[in-house]
Amino acid sequence: MTHALVLKTFPAGSPRGSWPAEEFAARVREHGRGAEVVMDLAADAFLAVETSPFAPSDTSGHEAPALGAVA
């Protein structure tokens, strides 16, 4: 299972579809943070999630190695 920080949710039944979520993610990226839009099928919603070049830590607090790092 992949974990991501959900910045904001948008109903999929909106007349404009994913546009509001895409516009929100674009504003977040303008401020120097990574963001993308994904679909949550179970909740029938678009999610604006924060993206990061590093994997989030697991529940025991061990950090995953950075991309390209040798363990």
C-alpha positions as MATLAB code, in Angstrom:
seq = 'MTHALVLKTFPAGSPRGSWPAEEFAARVREHGRGAEVVMDLAADAFLAVETSPFAPSDTSGHEAPALGAVA';
ca = [
       0.000    0.000    0.000;
       1.296    3.458   -0.899;
       0.947    6.313    1.540;
       0.614    9.969    0.580;
      -0.368   13.150    2.338;
      -3.808   14.179    1.077;
      -3.887   17.951    0.714;
      -7.541   18.272   -0.356;
     -10.376   16.135   -1.695;
     -12.771   16.980   -4.524;
     -16.005   15.108   -5.356;
     -15.789   13.154   -8.602;
     -19.384   14.068   -9.427;
     -18.463   17.716   -9.933;
     -19.634   19.154  -13.273;
     -16.020   20.145  -13.994;
     -14.624   16.676  -13.219;
     -11.010   16.702  -12.066;
     -10.333   20.320  -13.095;
     -10.733   21.813   -9.593;
      -8.298   19.238   -8.209;
      -5.831   19.863  -11.046;
      -6.061   23.639  -10.537;
      -5.440   23.224   -6.789;
      -2.420   20.971   -7.433;
      -1.027   23.532   -9.898;
      -1.287   26.276   -7.245;
       0.531   24.042   -4.749;
       3.304   23.407   -7.306;
       3.626   27.167   -7.898;
       4.589   27.457   -4.220;
       7.411   24.948   -4.638;
       5.734   21.831   -3.263;
       5.125   18.686   -5.261;
       1.492   17.767   -5.869;
      -0.479   15.497   -8.144;
      -4.070   14.361   -8.531;
      -5.161   10.767   -8.021;
      -8.566    9.101   -8.084;
      -9.944    7.396   -4.972;
     -12.432    4.957   -6.476;
     -13.788    3.801   -3.111;
     -14.645    7.363   -2.058;
     -15.577    8.506   -5.595;
     -13.304   11.529   -5.204;
     -10.237   13.151   -6.706;
      -7.425   13.653   -4.217;
      -4.714   16.296   -4.447;
      -1.739   14.581   -2.807;
       1.725   15.807   -1.924;
       4.538   14.184   -3.870;
       8.054   13.754   -2.564;
      11.270   12.306   -3.984;
      11.639   10.318   -0.745;
       9.533    7.413    0.459;
       7.556    8.087    3.657;
       8.664    6.359    6.828;
       6.957    3.149    7.803;
       4.923    2.812   10.996;
       7.964    1.748   13.053;
       9.799    4.981   12.242;
      12.454    3.478    9.959;
      13.121    5.742    7.014;
      13.353    4.245    3.567;
      16.675    4.971    1.831;
      16.741    7.951   -0.512;
      16.516    7.234   -4.220;
      19.893    6.136   -5.511;
      21.301    5.503   -2.008;
      23.211    2.338   -1.280;
      21.989    0.507    1.823;
];
